[in-house]
Coordinates of C-alpha atoms and ligand atoms in Angstrom, one line a residue:
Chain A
X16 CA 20.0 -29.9 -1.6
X17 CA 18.0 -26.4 -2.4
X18 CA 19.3 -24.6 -5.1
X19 CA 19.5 -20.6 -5.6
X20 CA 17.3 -20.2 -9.0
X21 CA 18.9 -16.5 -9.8
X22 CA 16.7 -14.4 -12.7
X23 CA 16.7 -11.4 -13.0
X24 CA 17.9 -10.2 -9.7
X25 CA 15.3 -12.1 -8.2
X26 CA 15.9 -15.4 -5.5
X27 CA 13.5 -18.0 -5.9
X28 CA 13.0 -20.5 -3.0
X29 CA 13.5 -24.1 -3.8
X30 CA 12.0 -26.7 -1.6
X31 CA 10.8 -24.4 0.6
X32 CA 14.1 -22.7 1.4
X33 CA 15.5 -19.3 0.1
X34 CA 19.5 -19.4 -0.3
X35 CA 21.1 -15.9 1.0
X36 CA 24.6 -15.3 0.1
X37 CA 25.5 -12.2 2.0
X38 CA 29.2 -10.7 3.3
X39 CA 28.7 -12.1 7.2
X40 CA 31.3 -10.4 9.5
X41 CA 33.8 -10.0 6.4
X42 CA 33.5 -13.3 5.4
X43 CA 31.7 -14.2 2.3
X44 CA 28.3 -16.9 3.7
X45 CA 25.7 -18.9 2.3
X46 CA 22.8 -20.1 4.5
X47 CA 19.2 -21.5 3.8
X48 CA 16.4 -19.1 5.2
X49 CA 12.9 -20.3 5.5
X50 CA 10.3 -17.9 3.8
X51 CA 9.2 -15.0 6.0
X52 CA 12.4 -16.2 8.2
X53 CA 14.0 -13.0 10.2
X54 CA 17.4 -12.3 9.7
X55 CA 17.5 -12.7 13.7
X56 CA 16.3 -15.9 13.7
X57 CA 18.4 -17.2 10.7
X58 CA 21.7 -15.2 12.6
X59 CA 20.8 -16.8 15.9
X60 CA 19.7 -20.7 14.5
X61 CA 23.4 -20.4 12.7
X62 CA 24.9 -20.1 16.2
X63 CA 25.5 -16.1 16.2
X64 CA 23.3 -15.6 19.7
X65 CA 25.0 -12.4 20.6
X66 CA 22.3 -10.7 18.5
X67 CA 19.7 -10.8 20.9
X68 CA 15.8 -11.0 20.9
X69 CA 14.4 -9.0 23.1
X70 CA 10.9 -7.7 21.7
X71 CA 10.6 -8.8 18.1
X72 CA 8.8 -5.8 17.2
X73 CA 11.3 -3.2 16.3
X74 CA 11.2 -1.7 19.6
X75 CA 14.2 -2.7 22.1
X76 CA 17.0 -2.6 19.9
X77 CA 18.5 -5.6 21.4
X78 CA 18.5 -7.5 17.4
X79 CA 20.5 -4.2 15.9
X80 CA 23.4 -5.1 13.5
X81 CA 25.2 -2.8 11.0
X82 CA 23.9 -3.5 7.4
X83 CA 25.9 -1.9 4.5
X84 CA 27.1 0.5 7.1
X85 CA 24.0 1.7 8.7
X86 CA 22.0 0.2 12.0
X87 CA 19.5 -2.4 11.1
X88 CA 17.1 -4.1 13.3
X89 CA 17.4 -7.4 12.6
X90 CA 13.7 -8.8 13.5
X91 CA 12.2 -6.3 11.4
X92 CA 14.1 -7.5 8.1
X93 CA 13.4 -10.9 6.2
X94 CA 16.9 -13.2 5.9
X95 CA 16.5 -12.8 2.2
X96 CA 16.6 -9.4 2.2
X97 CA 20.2 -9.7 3.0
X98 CA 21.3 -11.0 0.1
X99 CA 24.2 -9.3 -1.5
X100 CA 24.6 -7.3 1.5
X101 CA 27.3 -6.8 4.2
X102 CA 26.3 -7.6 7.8
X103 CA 27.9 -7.0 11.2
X104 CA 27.3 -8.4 14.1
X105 CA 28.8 -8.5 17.5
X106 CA 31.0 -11.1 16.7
X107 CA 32.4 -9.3 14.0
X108 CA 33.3 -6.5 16.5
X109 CA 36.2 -8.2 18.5
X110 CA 36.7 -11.2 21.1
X111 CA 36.9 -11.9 24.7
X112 CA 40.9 -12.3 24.0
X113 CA 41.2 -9.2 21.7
X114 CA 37.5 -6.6 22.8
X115 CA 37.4 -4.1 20.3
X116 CA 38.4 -0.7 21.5
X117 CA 34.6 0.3 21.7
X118 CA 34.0 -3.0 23.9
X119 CA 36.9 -2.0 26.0
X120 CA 34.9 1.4 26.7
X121 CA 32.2 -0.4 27.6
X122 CA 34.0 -2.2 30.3
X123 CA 35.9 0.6 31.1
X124 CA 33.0 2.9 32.0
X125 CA 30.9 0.4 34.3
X126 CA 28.5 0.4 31.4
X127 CA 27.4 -2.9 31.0
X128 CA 25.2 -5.1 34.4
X129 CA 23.2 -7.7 33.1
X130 CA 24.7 -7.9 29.3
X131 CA 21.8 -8.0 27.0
X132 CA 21.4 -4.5 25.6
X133 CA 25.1 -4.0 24.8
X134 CA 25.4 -6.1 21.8
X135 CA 23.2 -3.7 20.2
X136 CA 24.1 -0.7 21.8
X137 CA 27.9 -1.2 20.9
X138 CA 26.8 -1.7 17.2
X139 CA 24.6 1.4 17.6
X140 CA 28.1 2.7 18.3
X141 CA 30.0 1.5 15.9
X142 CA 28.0 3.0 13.0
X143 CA 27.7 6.3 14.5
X144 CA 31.4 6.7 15.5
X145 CA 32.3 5.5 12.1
X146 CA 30.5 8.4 10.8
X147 CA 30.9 11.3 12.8
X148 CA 34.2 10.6 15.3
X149 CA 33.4 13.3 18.1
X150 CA 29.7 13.3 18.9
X151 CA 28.4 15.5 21.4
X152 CA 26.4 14.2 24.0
X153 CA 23.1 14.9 22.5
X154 CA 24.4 13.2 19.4
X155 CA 25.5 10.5 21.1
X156 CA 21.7 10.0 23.0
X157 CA 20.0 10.7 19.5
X158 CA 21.9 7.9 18.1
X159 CA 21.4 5.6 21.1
X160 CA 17.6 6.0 20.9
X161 CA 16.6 3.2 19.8
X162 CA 19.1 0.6 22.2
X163 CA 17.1 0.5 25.8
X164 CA 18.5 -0.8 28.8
X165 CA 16.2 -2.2 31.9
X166 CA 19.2 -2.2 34.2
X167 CA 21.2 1.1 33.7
X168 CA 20.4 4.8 33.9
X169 CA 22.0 5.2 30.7
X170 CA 24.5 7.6 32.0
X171 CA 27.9 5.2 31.8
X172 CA 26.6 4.4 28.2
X173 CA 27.0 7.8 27.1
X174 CA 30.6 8.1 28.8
X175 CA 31.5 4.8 27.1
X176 CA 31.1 6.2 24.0
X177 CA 32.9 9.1 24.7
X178 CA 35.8 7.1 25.8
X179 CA 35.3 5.1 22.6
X180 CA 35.6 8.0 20.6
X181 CA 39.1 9.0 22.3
X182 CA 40.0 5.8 22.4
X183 CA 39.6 5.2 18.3
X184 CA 40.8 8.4 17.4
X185 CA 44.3 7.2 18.7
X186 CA 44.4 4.1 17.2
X187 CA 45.4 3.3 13.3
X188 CA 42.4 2.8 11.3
X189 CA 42.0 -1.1 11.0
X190 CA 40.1 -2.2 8.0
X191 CA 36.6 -3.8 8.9
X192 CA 36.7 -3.1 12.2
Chain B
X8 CA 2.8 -20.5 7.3
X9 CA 4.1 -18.0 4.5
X10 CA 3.8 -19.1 0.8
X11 CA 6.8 -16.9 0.0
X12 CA 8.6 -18.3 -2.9
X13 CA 10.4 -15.4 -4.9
X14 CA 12.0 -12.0 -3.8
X15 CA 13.3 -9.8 -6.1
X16 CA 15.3 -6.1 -6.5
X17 CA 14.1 -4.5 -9.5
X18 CA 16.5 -1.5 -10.4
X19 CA 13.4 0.3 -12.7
X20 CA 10.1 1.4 -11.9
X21 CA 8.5 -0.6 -15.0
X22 CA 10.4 -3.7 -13.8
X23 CA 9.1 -3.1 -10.0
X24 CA 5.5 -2.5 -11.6
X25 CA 5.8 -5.6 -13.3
X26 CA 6.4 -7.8 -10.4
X27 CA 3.9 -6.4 -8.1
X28 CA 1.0 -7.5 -11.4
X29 CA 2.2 -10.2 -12.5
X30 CA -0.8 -12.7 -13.1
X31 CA -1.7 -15.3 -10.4
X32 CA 0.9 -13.8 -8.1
X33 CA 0.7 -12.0 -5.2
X34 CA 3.3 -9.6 -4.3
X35 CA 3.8 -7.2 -1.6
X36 CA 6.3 -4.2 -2.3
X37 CA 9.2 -3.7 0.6
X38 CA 10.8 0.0 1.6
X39 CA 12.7 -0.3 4.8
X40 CA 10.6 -3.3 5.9
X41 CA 9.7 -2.2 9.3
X42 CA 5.8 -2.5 9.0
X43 CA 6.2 -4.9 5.7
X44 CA 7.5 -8.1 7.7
X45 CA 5.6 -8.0 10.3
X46 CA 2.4 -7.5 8.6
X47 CA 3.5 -10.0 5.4
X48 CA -0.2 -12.1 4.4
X49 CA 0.6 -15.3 4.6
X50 CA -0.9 -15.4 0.7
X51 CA 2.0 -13.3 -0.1
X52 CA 4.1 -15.2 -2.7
X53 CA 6.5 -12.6 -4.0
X54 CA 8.4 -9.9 -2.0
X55 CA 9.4 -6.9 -4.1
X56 CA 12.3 -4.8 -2.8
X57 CA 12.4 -1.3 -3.7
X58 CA 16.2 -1.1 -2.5
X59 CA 17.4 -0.5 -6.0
X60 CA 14.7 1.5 -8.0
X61 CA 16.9 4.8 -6.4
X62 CA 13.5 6.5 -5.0
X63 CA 15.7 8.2 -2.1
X64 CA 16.3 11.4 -3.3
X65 CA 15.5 15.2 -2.5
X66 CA 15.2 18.1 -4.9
X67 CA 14.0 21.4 -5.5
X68 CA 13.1 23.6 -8.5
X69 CA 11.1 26.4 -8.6
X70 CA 7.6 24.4 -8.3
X71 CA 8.2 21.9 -5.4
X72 CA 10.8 20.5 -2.9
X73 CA 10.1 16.9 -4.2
X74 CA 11.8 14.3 -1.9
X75 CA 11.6 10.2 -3.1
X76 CA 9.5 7.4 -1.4
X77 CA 12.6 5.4 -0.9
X78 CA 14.0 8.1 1.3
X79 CA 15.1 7.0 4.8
X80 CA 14.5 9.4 7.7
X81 CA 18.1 9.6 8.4
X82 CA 18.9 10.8 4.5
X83 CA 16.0 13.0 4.7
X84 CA 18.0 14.5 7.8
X85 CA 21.3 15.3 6.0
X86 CA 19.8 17.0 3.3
X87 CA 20.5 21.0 3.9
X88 CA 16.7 21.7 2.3
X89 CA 14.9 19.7 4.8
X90 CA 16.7 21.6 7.5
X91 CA 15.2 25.0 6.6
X92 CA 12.1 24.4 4.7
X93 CA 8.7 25.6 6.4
X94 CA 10.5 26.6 9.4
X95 CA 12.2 23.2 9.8
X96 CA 9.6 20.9 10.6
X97 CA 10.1 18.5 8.2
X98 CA 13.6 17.9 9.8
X99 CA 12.0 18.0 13.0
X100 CA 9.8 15.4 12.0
X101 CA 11.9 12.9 11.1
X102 CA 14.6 13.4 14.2
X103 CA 11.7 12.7 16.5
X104 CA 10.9 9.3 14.7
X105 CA 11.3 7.3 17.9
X106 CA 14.6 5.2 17.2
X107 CA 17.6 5.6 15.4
X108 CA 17.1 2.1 13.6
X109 CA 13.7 2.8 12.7
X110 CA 15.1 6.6 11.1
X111 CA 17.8 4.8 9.4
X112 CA 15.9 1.8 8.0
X113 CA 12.0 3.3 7.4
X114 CA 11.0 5.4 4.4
X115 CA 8.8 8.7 3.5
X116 CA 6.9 6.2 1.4
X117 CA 6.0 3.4 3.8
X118 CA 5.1 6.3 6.7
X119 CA 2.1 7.5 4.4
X120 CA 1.4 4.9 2.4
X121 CA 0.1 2.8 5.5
X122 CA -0.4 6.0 7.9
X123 CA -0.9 5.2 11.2
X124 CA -2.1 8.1 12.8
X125 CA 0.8 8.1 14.9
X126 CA 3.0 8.5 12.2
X127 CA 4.2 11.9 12.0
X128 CA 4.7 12.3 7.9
X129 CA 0.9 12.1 6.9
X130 CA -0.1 15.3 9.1
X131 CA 3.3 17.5 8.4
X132 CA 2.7 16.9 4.3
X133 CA -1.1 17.5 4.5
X134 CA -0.6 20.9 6.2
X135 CA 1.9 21.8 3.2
X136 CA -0.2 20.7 0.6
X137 CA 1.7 18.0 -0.5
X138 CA 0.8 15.9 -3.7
X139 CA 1.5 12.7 -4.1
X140 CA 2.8 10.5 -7.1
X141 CA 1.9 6.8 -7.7
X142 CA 3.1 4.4 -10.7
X143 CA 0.6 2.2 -11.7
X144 CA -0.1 0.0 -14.7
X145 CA 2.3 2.0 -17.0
X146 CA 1.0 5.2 -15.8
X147 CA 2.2 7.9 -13.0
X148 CA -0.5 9.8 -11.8
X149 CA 0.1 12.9 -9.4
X150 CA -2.9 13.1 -6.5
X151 CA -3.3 15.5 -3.4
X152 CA -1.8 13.8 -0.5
X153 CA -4.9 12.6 0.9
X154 CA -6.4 10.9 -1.8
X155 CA -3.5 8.3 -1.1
X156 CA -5.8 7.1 1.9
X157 CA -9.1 7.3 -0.3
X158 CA -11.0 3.2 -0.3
X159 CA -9.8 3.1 -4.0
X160 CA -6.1 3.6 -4.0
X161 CA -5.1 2.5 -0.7
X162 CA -5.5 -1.1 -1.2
X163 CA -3.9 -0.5 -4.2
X164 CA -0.7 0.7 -2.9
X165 CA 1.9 -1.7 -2.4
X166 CA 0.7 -4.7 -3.9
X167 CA -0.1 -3.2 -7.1
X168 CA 1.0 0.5 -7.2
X169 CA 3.8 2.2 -5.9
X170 CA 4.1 5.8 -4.3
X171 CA 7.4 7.3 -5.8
X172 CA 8.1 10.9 -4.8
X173 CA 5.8 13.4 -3.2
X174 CA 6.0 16.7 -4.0
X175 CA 5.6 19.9 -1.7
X176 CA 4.7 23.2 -3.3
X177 CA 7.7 25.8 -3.6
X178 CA 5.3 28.2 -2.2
X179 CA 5.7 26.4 1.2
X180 CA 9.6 27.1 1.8
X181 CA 9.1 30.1 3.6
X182 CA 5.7 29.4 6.1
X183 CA 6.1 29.8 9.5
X184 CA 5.3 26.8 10.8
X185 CA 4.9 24.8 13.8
X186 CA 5.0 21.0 14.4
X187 CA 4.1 19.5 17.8
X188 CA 3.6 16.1 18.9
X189 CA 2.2 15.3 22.5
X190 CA 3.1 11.8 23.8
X191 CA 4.0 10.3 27.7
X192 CA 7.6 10.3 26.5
X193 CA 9.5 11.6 23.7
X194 CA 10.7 8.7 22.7
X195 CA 7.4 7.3 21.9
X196 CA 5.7 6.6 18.6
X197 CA 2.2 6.2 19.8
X198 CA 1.2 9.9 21.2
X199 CA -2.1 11.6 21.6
X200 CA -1.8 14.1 19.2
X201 CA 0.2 15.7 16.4
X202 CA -0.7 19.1 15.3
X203 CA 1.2 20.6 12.5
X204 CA 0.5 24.6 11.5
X205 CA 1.8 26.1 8.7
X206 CA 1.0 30.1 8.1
X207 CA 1.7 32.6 5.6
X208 CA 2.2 36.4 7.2
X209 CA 2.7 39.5 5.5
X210 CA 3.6 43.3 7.2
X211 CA 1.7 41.7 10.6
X212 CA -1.3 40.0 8.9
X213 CA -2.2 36.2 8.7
X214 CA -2.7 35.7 4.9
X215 CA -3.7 32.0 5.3
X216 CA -3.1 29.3 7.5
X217 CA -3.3 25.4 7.6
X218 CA -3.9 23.7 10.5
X219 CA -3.9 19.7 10.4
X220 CA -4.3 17.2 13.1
X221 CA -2.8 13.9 13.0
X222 CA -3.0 11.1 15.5
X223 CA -6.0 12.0 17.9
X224 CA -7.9 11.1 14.6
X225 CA -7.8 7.7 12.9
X226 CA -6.6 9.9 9.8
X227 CA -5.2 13.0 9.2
X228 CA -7.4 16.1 8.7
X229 CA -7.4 19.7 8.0
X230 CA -9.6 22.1 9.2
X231 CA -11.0 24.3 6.6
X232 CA -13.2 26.3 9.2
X233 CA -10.9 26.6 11.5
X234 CA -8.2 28.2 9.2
X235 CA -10.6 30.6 7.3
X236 CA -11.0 32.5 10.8
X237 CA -7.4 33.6 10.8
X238 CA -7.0 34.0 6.6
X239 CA -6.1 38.0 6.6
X240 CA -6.7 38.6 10.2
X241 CA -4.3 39.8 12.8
X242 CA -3.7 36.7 15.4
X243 CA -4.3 37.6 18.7
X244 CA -4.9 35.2 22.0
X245 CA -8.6 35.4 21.2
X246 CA -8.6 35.0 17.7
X247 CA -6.5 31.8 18.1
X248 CA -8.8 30.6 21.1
X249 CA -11.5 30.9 18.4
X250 CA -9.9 29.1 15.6
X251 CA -9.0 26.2 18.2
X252 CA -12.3 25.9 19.5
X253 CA -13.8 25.5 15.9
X254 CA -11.1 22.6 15.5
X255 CA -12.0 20.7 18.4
X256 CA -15.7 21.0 17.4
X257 CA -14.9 20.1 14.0
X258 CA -13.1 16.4 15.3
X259 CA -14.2 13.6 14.0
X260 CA -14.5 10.0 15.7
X261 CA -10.9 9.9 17.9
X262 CA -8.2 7.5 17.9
X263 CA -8.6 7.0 21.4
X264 CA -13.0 7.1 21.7
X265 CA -12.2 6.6 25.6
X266 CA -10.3 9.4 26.3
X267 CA -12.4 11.9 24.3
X268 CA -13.1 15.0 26.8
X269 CA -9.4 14.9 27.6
X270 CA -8.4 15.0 24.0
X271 CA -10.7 17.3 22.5
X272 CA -9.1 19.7 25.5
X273 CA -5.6 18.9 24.3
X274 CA -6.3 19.3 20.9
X275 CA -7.8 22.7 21.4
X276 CA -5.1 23.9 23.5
X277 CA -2.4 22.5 20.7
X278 CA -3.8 24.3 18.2
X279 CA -4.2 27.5 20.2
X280 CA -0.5 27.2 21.6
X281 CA 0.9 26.1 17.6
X282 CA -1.5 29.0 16.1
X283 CA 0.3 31.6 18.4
X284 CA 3.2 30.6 17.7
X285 CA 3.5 30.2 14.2
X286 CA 2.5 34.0 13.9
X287 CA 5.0 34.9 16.6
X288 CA 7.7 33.7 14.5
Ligands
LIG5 C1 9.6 0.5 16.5 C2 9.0 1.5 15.6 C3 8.9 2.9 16.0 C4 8.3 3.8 15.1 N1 8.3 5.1 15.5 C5 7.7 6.0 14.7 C6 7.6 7.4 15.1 O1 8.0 7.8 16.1 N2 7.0 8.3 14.2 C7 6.5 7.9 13.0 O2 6.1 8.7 12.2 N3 6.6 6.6 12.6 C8 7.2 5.7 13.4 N4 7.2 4.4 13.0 C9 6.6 4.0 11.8 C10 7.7 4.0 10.7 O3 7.9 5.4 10.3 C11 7.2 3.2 9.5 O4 7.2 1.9 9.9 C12 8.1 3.4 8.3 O5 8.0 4.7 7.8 C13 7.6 2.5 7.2 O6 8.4 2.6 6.1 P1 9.2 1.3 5.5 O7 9.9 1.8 4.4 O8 9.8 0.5 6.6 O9 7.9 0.5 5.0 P2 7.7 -1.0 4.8 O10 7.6 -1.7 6.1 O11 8.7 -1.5 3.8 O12 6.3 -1.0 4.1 C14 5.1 -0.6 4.8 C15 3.9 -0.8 3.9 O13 3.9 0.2 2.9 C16 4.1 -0.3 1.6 N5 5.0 0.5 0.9 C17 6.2 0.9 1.3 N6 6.8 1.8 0.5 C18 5.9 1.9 -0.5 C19 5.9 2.7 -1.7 N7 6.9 3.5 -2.1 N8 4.8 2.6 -2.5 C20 3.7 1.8 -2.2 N9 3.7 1.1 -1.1 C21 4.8 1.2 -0.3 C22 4.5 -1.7 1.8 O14 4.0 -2.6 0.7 C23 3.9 -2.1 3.1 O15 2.5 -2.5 3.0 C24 7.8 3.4 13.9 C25 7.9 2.1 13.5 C26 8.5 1.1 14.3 C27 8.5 -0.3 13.9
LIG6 S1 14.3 -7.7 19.1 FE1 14.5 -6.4 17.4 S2 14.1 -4.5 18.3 FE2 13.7 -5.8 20.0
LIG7 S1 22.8 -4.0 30.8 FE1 21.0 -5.1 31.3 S2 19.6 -4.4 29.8 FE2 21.3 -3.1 29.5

């Protein structure tokens, strides 16, 4: 089995394989990455496929997760690199039984045809509603930038989010979520 | 296949230094990682994250506004001196970096140190002058800006040397300046031109002016002609027309070699247009 060879906050790969322990939706992980590995690809070969990959190149925001509180593309960072670090994914969010309230927005609004940009774009959400709780509309389109959508006009997006925003302003503050 | 076997976080510059030289290794430094891991060289065996050396910082004294190569775009966008300085344009810079993942995860650092020309940092800092500071070997060394792209320390940067802060003269704070990028959408990193001017007036009069060009030129340039036309003039329509005119006959081999006559227009009328108004503010 590959070992973690930890000196001097450095990882060294063993057999070929890095180890990454990392905080993975709250729960503390360990997984083997390959050198030059994605995170994407190392999230999505461990069975955690609602992180999509649409381009690979930093440019569709499909891959975005939260990463120690901020948006992170996920095909433009090496698995290693998330060592130590707390990651979010969609599946962290909420579940078909129990949506988080921002999921339930999407819904809600008619935001959401096809599916494959909303992973992203409800992470997208998540950090900036965690950070400012009542954007306005050009705050909410600056912070949505980088999440694009082939099938919708982008309009219901924005009202999601603005539902979102009611929507988590009236409920207690849950931690993690 | 990559021959990456070791990635480390040094938390001090020496340590970071270290890394990047250590004999019969060869290391490639990461800031946010958004060009880094795309463009890894397979012969890469070490990966050295700057995450921890605390390089994402902004400051002012009475010489410079100096802001850290570790600092992301979004930081650089909450900081109340960025807002104001040089007429804004620094702030303005870094909101129209084209995604909110790219703001929140790129840095200052890796947007000069491998400058595109469509990145918008190495044209903004060369119009204010900015020097740059680089640690190498034990060393810190303070350059102008655009010695960073020189044949000798580019290669250099990165793998063996690492940019840490750049600093922008005090003298800047107050310029009326314009920034201006011209691309098919504004969403867009790629764009045909960025022209940055940056002007110091007094009781009516132009008392100097820079006027750089980014991204219609493989790398950013000033226009030392160009800006000695306006130094202590009044700017009027013609004057401006002028100035622009010896720009686009001062342009270099373009970005784009196919679309030349329509970009030597554009960059003319930028510079006109961002000459006119940076007096009018
Ligand atoms: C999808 C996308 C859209 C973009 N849009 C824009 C845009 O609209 N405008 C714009 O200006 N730019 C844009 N960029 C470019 C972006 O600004 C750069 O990718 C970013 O600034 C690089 O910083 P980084 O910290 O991620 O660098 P990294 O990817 O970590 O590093 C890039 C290179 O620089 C070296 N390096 C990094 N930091 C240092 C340092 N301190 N000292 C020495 N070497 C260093 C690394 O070794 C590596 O070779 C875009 C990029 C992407 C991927
Ligand atoms: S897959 Fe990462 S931005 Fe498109
Ligand atoms: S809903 Fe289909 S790409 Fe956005």
């Amino acid at each position: 089995m590959p070992k973690t060879v930890k000196k001097s906050n450095a990882i060294t790969a063993s057999n070929g394989l890095f180890t990454v322990n990392f905080e993975l939706n709250g729960v503390k992980t360990e997984l083997l990455t390959k050198p030059g590995e994605t995170l994407l690809d190392l999230l999505r070969r461990s069975g955690l496929r609602g992180t999509k990959k649409g381009c690979d190149t930093g440019d569709c925001g499909s891959c975005t997760i939260i990463l120690d509180g901020k948006t992170a593309l996920s095909c433009l960072m090496l698995a290693v690199q998330a060592n130590g670090r707390k990651v979010t994914t969609i599946e962290g969010l909420g579940s078909p039984a129990e949506p988080h309230p921002i999921q339930t927005a999407f819904v809600q609004a008619g935001a959401v045809q096809c599916g494959f940009c909303i992973p992203g774009m409800i992470l997208a959400t998540k950090a900036l509603l965690d950070k400012n709780p009542s954007p306005t509309e050009p705050e909410i389109r600056h912070a949505l930038d980088g999440n694009l959508c082939r099938c919708t006009g982008y309009v219901k997006q924005v009202e999601a989010v603005q539902i979102a925003a009611q929507a988590l302003k009236k409920q207690p503050k849950k931690k993690g979520k | 296949m990559h021959k990456l076997d070791r990635y480390c976080l040094p938390s001090t510059l020496k340590e970071a230094v270290a890394e990047l030289n250590a004999p019969g290794r060869k290391a490639v430094l990461f800031g946010g990682g958004t060009l880094a891991v795309k463009t890894l060289p397979p012969s890469a065996d070490t990966a050295v994250d700057s995450r921890l050396l605390k390089l994402n910082y902004v400051k002012t004294d009475s010489k410079y506004l100096t802001i850290g190569a570790g600092t992301t775009f979004t930081e650089l966008l909450e900081k109340p001196a960025v807002k104001t300085w040089a007429s804004g344009i620094l702030h303005q810079a870094a909101f129209a970096i084209s995604s909110r993942m790219v703001r929140d995860m790129g840095t200052l650092g890796g947007n000069l140190v491998r400058p595109y020309p469509y990145n918008h940092f190495p044209c903004l800092l060369l119009a204010l002058d900015a020097q740059a500071v680089v640690a190498f070997k034990g060393k810190t060394q303070t350059v102008p800006l655009a010695e960073l792209w020189s044949p000798k320390l580019m290669p250099l940067l990165g793998t063996k040397a690492i940019l840490t802060e750049v600093k922008i003269p005090a003298s800047s704070k107050n310029l009326s300046a314009i920034f201006e990028k011209f691309s098919k959408t504004e969403s867009m990193w790629e764009s045909y031109a960025i022209v940055t001017v940056a002007m110091e007036k007094k009781a009516g009069v132009c008392r100097s002016a820079a006027i750089a060009l980014g991204s219609a030129v493989p790398t950013a340039m000033r226009f030392p002609k160009a800006e000695a036309l306006l130094a202590g003039k009044t700017i009027d329509e013609t004057l401006a027309e002028q100035a622009a005119a010896q720009a686009a006959a001062a342009l270099p081999k373009l970005t784009q070699p196919e679309k030349a006559d329509y970009v030597r227009g554009l960059v003319q009328v930028l510079v006109r247009r961002a000459i006119l108004q940076a007096f009018a503010k």
